[in-house]
JSON list of C-alpha atoms and ligand atoms in Angstrom, two decimals:
[
{"chain": "O", "resi": 1, "resn": "UNK", "atom": "CA", "xyz": [-30.15, 75.34, -135.72]},
{"chain": "O", "resi": 2, "resn": "UNK", "atom": "CA", "xyz": [-29.26, 73.20, -132.69]},
{"chain": "O", "resi": 3, "resn": "UNK", "atom": "CA", "xyz": [-30.99, 69.99, -131.65]},
{"chain": "O", "resi": 4, "resn": "UNK", "atom": "CA", "xyz": [-32.70, 69.59, -128.28]},
{"chain": "O", "resi": 5, "resn": "UNK", "atom": "CA", "xyz": [-29.89, 67.31, -127.09]},
{"chain": "O", "resi": 6, "resn": "UNK", "atom": "CA", "xyz": [-27.25, 69.92, -127.95]},
{"chain": "O", "resi": 7, "resn": "UNK", "atom": "CA", "xyz": [-29.19, 72.60, -126.08]},
{"chain": "O", "resi": 8, "resn": "UNK", "atom": "CA", "xyz": [-29.68, 70.27, -123.11]},
{"chain": "O", "resi": 9, "resn": "UNK", "atom": "CA", "xyz": [-25.99, 69.37, -122.82]},
{"chain": "O", "resi": 10, "resn": "UNK", "atom": "CA", "xyz": [-25.02, 73.01, -123.34]},
{"chain": "O", "resi": 11, "resn": "UNK", "atom": "CA", "xyz": [-27.40, 74.27, -120.65]},
{"chain": "O", "resi": 12, "resn": "UNK", "atom": "CA", "xyz": [-26.89, 71.37, -118.22]},
{"chain": "O", "resi": 13, "resn": "UNK", "atom": "CA", "xyz": [-23.40, 70.08, -118.92]},
{"chain": "O", "resi": 14, "resn": "UNK", "atom": "CA", "xyz": [-22.63, 66.70, -117.35]},
{"chain": "O", "resi": 15, "resn": "UNK", "atom": "CA", "xyz": [-19.32, 65.99, -115.63]},
{"chain": "O", "resi": 16, "resn": "UNK", "atom": "CA", "xyz": [-18.00, 69.50, -115.67]},
{"chain": "O", "resi": 17, "resn": "UNK", "atom": "CA", "xyz": [-14.89, 70.14, -113.62]},
{"chain": "O", "resi": 18, "resn": "UNK", "atom": "CA", "xyz": [-11.83, 68.13, -112.87]},
{"chain": "O", "resi": 19, "resn": "UNK", "atom": "CA", "xyz": [-11.36, 64.67, -111.31]},
{"chain": "O", "resi": 20, "resn": "UNK", "atom": "CA", "xyz": [-9.20, 64.57, -108.21]},
{"chain": "O", "resi": 21, "resn": "UNK", "atom": "CA", "xyz": [-5.72, 63.19, -108.74]},
{"chain": "O", "resi": 22, "resn": "UNK", "atom": "CA", "xyz": [-6.32, 62.31, -112.39]},
{"chain": "O", "resi": 23, "resn": "UNK", "atom": "CA", "xyz": [-4.61, 59.30, -113.99]},
{"chain": "O", "resi": 24, "resn": "UNK", "atom": "CA", "xyz": [-4.59, 61.07, -117.34]},
{"chain": "O", "resi": 25, "resn": "UNK", "atom": "CA", "xyz": [-4.98, 64.63, -118.57]},
{"chain": "O", "resi": 26, "resn": "UNK", "atom": "CA", "xyz": [-5.70, 65.78, -122.09]},
{"chain": "O", "resi": 27, "resn": "UNK", "atom": "CA", "xyz": [-5.53, 69.37, -123.26]},
{"chain": "O", "resi": 28, "resn": "UNK", "atom": "CA", "xyz": [-6.43, 70.41, -126.74]},
{"chain": "O", "resi": 29, "resn": "UNK", "atom": "CA", "xyz": [-6.98, 73.62, -128.60]},
{"chain": "O", "resi": 30, "resn": "UNK", "atom": "CA", "xyz": [-9.00, 74.14, -131.74]},
{"chain": "O", "resi": 31, "resn": "UNK", "atom": "CA", "xyz": [-6.79, 75.90, -134.28]},
{"chain": "O", "resi": 32, "resn": "UNK", "atom": "CA", "xyz": [-9.84, 77.10, -136.20]},
{"chain": "O", "resi": 33, "resn": "UNK", "atom": "CA", "xyz": [-11.21, 79.23, -133.39]},
{"chain": "O", "resi": 34, "resn": "UNK", "atom": "CA", "xyz": [-8.77, 79.19, -130.47]},
{"chain": "O", "resi": 35, "resn": "UNK", "atom": "CA", "xyz": [-11.17, 77.42, -128.09]},
{"chain": "O", "resi": 36, "resn": "UNK", "atom": "CA", "xyz": [-9.61, 75.06, -125.55]},
{"chain": "O", "resi": 37, "resn": "UNK", "atom": "CA", "xyz": [-10.61, 72.00, -123.60]},
{"chain": "O", "resi": 38, "resn": "UNK", "atom": "CA", "xyz": [-9.11, 70.04, -120.72]},
{"chain": "O", "resi": 39, "resn": "UNK", "atom": "CA", "xyz": [-10.26, 66.56, -119.83]},
{"chain": "O", "resi": 40, "resn": "UNK", "atom": "CA", "xyz": [-9.22, 64.51, -116.81]},
{"chain": "O", "resi": 41, "resn": "UNK", "atom": "CA", "xyz": [-9.76, 60.80, -116.29]},
{"chain": "O", "resi": 42, "resn": "UNK", "atom": "CA", "xyz": [-9.65, 58.35, -113.42]},
{"chain": "O", "resi": 43, "resn": "UNK", "atom": "CA", "xyz": [-8.86, 54.80, -114.53]},
{"chain": "O", "resi": 44, "resn": "UNK", "atom": "CA", "xyz": [-9.52, 51.66, -112.47]},
{"chain": "O", "resi": 45, "resn": "UNK", "atom": "CA", "xyz": [-7.41, 48.50, -112.22]},
{"chain": "O", "resi": 46, "resn": "UNK", "atom": "CA", "xyz": [-9.22, 46.90, -115.18]},
{"chain": "O", "resi": 47, "resn": "UNK", "atom": "CA", "xyz": [-8.33, 49.90, -117.34]},
{"chain": "O", "resi": 48, "resn": "UNK", "atom": "CA", "xyz": [-11.87, 51.18, -117.34]},
{"chain": "O", "resi": 49, "resn": "UNK", "atom": "CA", "xyz": [-12.70, 54.85, -117.15]},
{"chain": "O", "resi": 50, "resn": "UNK", "atom": "CA", "xyz": [-14.10, 55.19, -113.69]},
{"chain": "O", "resi": 51, "resn": "UNK", "atom": "CA", "xyz": [-14.58, 58.94, -113.80]},
{"chain": "O", "resi": 52, "resn": "UNK", "atom": "CA", "xyz": [-14.09, 61.65, -116.37]},
{"chain": "O", "resi": 53, "resn": "UNK", "atom": "CA", "xyz": [-14.60, 65.40, -116.25]},
{"chain": "O", "resi": 54, "resn": "UNK", "atom": "CA", "xyz": [-14.07, 68.29, -118.60]},
{"chain": "O", "resi": 55, "resn": "UNK", "atom": "CA", "xyz": [-13.46, 72.00, -118.62]},
{"chain": "O", "resi": 56, "resn": "UNK", "atom": "CA", "xyz": [-14.09, 73.73, -121.90]},
{"chain": "O", "resi": 57, "resn": "UNK", "atom": "CA", "xyz": [-13.56, 77.32, -122.72]},
{"chain": "O", "resi": 58, "resn": "UNK", "atom": "CA", "xyz": [-15.39, 77.40, -125.94]},
{"chain": "O", "resi": 59, "resn": "UNK", "atom": "CA", "xyz": [-18.58, 77.70, -127.88]},
{"chain": "O", "resi": 60, "resn": "UNK", "atom": "CA", "xyz": [-21.87, 76.02, -127.05]},
{"chain": "O", "resi": 61, "resn": "UNK", "atom": "CA", "xyz": [-21.25, 73.16, -129.44]},
{"chain": "O", "resi": 62, "resn": "UNK", "atom": "CA", "xyz": [-17.86, 72.51, -127.86]},
{"chain": "O", "resi": 63, "resn": "UNK", "atom": "CA", "xyz": [-19.43, 72.40, -124.40]},
{"chain": "O", "resi": 64, "resn": "UNK", "atom": "CA", "xyz": [-22.24, 70.11, -125.54]},
{"chain": "O", "resi": 65, "resn": "UNK", "atom": "CA", "xyz": [-19.85, 67.70, -127.28]},
{"chain": "O", "resi": 66, "resn": "UNK", "atom": "CA", "xyz": [-17.48, 67.72, -124.29]},
{"chain": "O", "resi": 67, "resn": "UNK", "atom": "CA", "xyz": [-20.37, 66.89, -121.99]},
{"chain": "O", "resi": 68, "resn": "UNK", "atom": "CA", "xyz": [-21.58, 64.12, -124.29]},
{"chain": "O", "resi": 69, "resn": "UNK", "atom": "CA", "xyz": [-18.14, 62.55, -124.71]},
{"chain": "O", "resi": 70, "resn": "UNK", "atom": "CA", "xyz": [-17.74, 62.26, -120.93]},
{"chain": "O", "resi": 71, "resn": "UNK", "atom": "CA", "xyz": [-21.10, 60.48, -120.72]},
{"chain": "O", "resi": 72, "resn": "UNK", "atom": "CA", "xyz": [-20.10, 58.12, -123.54]},
{"chain": "O", "resi": 73, "resn": "UNK", "atom": "CA", "xyz": [-16.66, 57.37, -122.08]},
{"chain": "O", "resi": 74, "resn": "UNK", "atom": "CA", "xyz": [-17.66, 56.69, -118.50]},
{"chain": "O", "resi": 75, "resn": "UNK", "atom": "CA", "xyz": [-17.49, 52.98, -117.69]},
{"chain": "O", "resi": 76, "resn": "UNK", "atom": "CA", "xyz": [-15.81, 52.09, -120.98]},
{"chain": "O", "resi": 77, "resn": "UNK", "atom": "CA", "xyz": [-12.42, 50.42, -121.29]},
{"chain": "O", "resi": 78, "resn": "UNK", "atom": "CA", "xyz": [-9.64, 52.65, -122.56]},
{"chain": "O", "resi": 79, "resn": "UNK", "atom": "CA", "xyz": [-9.71, 50.85, -125.86]},
{"chain": "O", "resi": 80, "resn": "UNK", "atom": "CA", "xyz": [-13.45, 51.32, -126.27]},
{"chain": "O", "resi": 81, "resn": "UNK", "atom": "CA", "xyz": [-13.17, 54.97, -125.26]},
{"chain": "O", "resi": 82, "resn": "UNK", "atom": "CA", "xyz": [-10.43, 55.56, -127.80]},
{"chain": "O", "resi": 83, "resn": "UNK", "atom": "CA", "xyz": [-12.77, 54.43, -130.52]},
{"chain": "O", "resi": 84, "resn": "UNK", "atom": "CA", "xyz": [-15.31, 57.16, -129.83]},
{"chain": "O", "resi": 85, "resn": "UNK", "atom": "CA", "xyz": [-15.17, 59.32, -132.92]},
{"chain": "O", "resi": 86, "resn": "UNK", "atom": "CA", "xyz": [-16.20, 62.93, -133.27]},
{"chain": "O", "resi": 87, "resn": "UNK", "atom": "CA", "xyz": [-18.88, 61.71, -135.66]},
{"chain": "O", "resi": 88, "resn": "UNK", "atom": "CA", "xyz": [-20.30, 59.37, -133.00]},
{"chain": "O", "resi": 89, "resn": "UNK", "atom": "CA", "xyz": [-20.38, 62.24, -130.49]},
{"chain": "O", "resi": 90, "resn": "UNK", "atom": "CA", "xyz": [-22.16, 64.51, -132.96]},
{"chain": "O", "resi": 91, "resn": "UNK", "atom": "CA", "xyz": [-24.64, 61.73, -133.81]},
{"chain": "O", "resi": 92, "resn": "UNK", "atom": "CA", "xyz": [-25.38, 61.10, -130.14]},
{"chain": "O", "resi": 93, "resn": "UNK", "atom": "CA", "xyz": [-26.36, 64.76, -129.95]},
{"chain": "O", "resi": 94, "resn": "UNK", "atom": "CA", "xyz": [-28.72, 64.38, -132.88]},
{"chain": "O", "resi": 95, "resn": "UNK", "atom": "CA", "xyz": [-26.27, 66.09, -135.24]},
{"chain": "O", "resi": 96, "resn": "UNK", "atom": "CA", "xyz": [-24.45, 69.40, -135.39]},
{"chain": "O", "resi": 97, "resn": "UNK", "atom": "CA", "xyz": [-24.74, 72.10, -138.01]},
{"chain": "O", "resi": 98, "resn": "UNK", "atom": "CA", "xyz": [-22.02, 71.52, -140.65]},
{"chain": "O", "resi": 99, "resn": "UNK", "atom": "CA", "xyz": [-20.17, 74.71, -139.75]},
{"chain": "O", "resi": 100, "resn": "UNK", "atom": "CA", "xyz": [-19.96, 73.49, -136.14]},
{"chain": "O", "resi": 101, "resn": "UNK", "atom": "CA", "xyz": [-18.66, 69.99, -136.87]},
{"chain": "O", "resi": 102, "resn": "UNK", "atom": "CA", "xyz": [-15.09, 71.12, -136.17]},
{"chain": "O", "resi": 103, "resn": "UNK", "atom": "CA", "xyz": [-16.15, 71.87, -132.59]},
{"chain": "O", "resi": 104, "resn": "UNK", "atom": "CA", "xyz": [-16.61, 68.16, -131.91]},
{"chain": "O", "resi": 105, "resn": "UNK", "atom": "CA", "xyz": [-12.87, 67.62, -132.58]},
{"chain": "O", "resi": 106, "resn": "UNK", "atom": "CA", "xyz": [-12.07, 69.04, -129.18]},
{"chain": "O", "resi": 107, "resn": "UNK", "atom": "CA", "xyz": [-14.11, 66.47, -127.31]},
{"chain": "O", "resi": 108, "resn": "UNK", "atom": "CA", "xyz": [-12.85, 63.32, -129.00]},
{"chain": "O", "resi": 109, "resn": "UNK", "atom": "CA", "xyz": [-9.27, 64.59, -129.32]},
{"chain": "O", "resi": 110, "resn": "UNK", "atom": "CA", "xyz": [-9.18, 65.68, -125.68]},
{"chain": "O", "resi": 111, "resn": "UNK", "atom": "CA", "xyz": [-10.32, 62.25, -124.55]},
{"chain": "O", "resi": 112, "resn": "UNK", "atom": "CA", "xyz": [-7.73, 60.52, -126.75]},
{"chain": "O", "resi": 113, "resn": "UNK", "atom": "CA", "xyz": [-5.00, 62.75, -125.34]},
{"chain": "O", "resi": 114, "resn": "UNK", "atom": "CA", "xyz": [-6.01, 61.96, -121.77]},
{"chain": "O", "resi": 115, "resn": "UNK", "atom": "CA", "xyz": [-5.81, 58.23, -122.59]},
{"chain": "O", "resi": 116, "resn": "UNK", "atom": "CA", "xyz": [-2.41, 58.72, -124.25]},
{"chain": "O", "resi": 117, "resn": "UNK", "atom": "CA", "xyz": [-1.25, 60.53, -121.15]},
{"chain": "O", "resi": 118, "resn": "UNK", "atom": "CA", "xyz": [-2.46, 57.69, -118.95]},
{"chain": "O", "resi": 119, "resn": "UNK", "atom": "CA", "xyz": [-0.62, 55.19, -121.14]},
{"chain": "O", "resi": 120, "resn": "UNK", "atom": "CA", "xyz": [2.60, 57.17, -121.09]},
{"chain": "O", "resi": 121, "resn": "UNK", "atom": "CA", "xyz": [2.44, 57.23, -117.29]},
{"chain": "O", "resi": 122, "resn": "UNK", "atom": "CA", "xyz": [1.88, 53.45, -117.17]},
{"chain": "O", "resi": 123, "resn": "UNK", "atom": "CA", "xyz": [4.31, 52.24, -119.78]},
{"chain": "O", "resi": 124, "resn": "UNK", "atom": "CA", "xyz": [5.65, 49.57, -117.46]},
{"chain": "O", "resi": 125, "resn": "UNK", "atom": "CA", "xyz": [2.26, 47.83, -117.22]},
{"chain": "K", "resi": 1, "resn": "FES", "atom": "FE1", "xyz": [-14.51, 76.91, -131.23]},
{"chain": "K", "resi": 1, "resn": "FES", "atom": "FE2", "xyz": [-16.77, 75.71, -131.52]},
{"chain": "K", "resi": 1, "resn": "FES", "atom": "S1", "xyz": [-16.25, 77.65, -132.32]},
{"chain": "K", "resi": 1, "resn": "FES", "atom": "S2", "xyz": [-14.99, 74.93, -130.65]}
]
């Protein structure tokens, strides 16, 4: 039911944890199942995501998509990172079963929230 990439990111999640002194924090919950995710980002002077980590209390698909979204976001500008859709995350994992597509919301929404948080802290820029 799951692709090799999903299993790999689920069993060996990348960037798990929390960045030190984050510039932005995003926390999201999935209303369909109650799973939660927290994502922290470190942003450099050129508004690029220098580091990004996640903590997800959720199903395997949520962990795999969280892991994948951190890999996709790292090194991107905030604008580029904001454009990462849940569909793109699922595709990068070789697809998710239809009944698990909602799990990829957490990853892309969490990242967007962390970017929003960064922006709200740097409104003067
Ligand atoms: Fe909750 Fe997958 S079942 S995120």
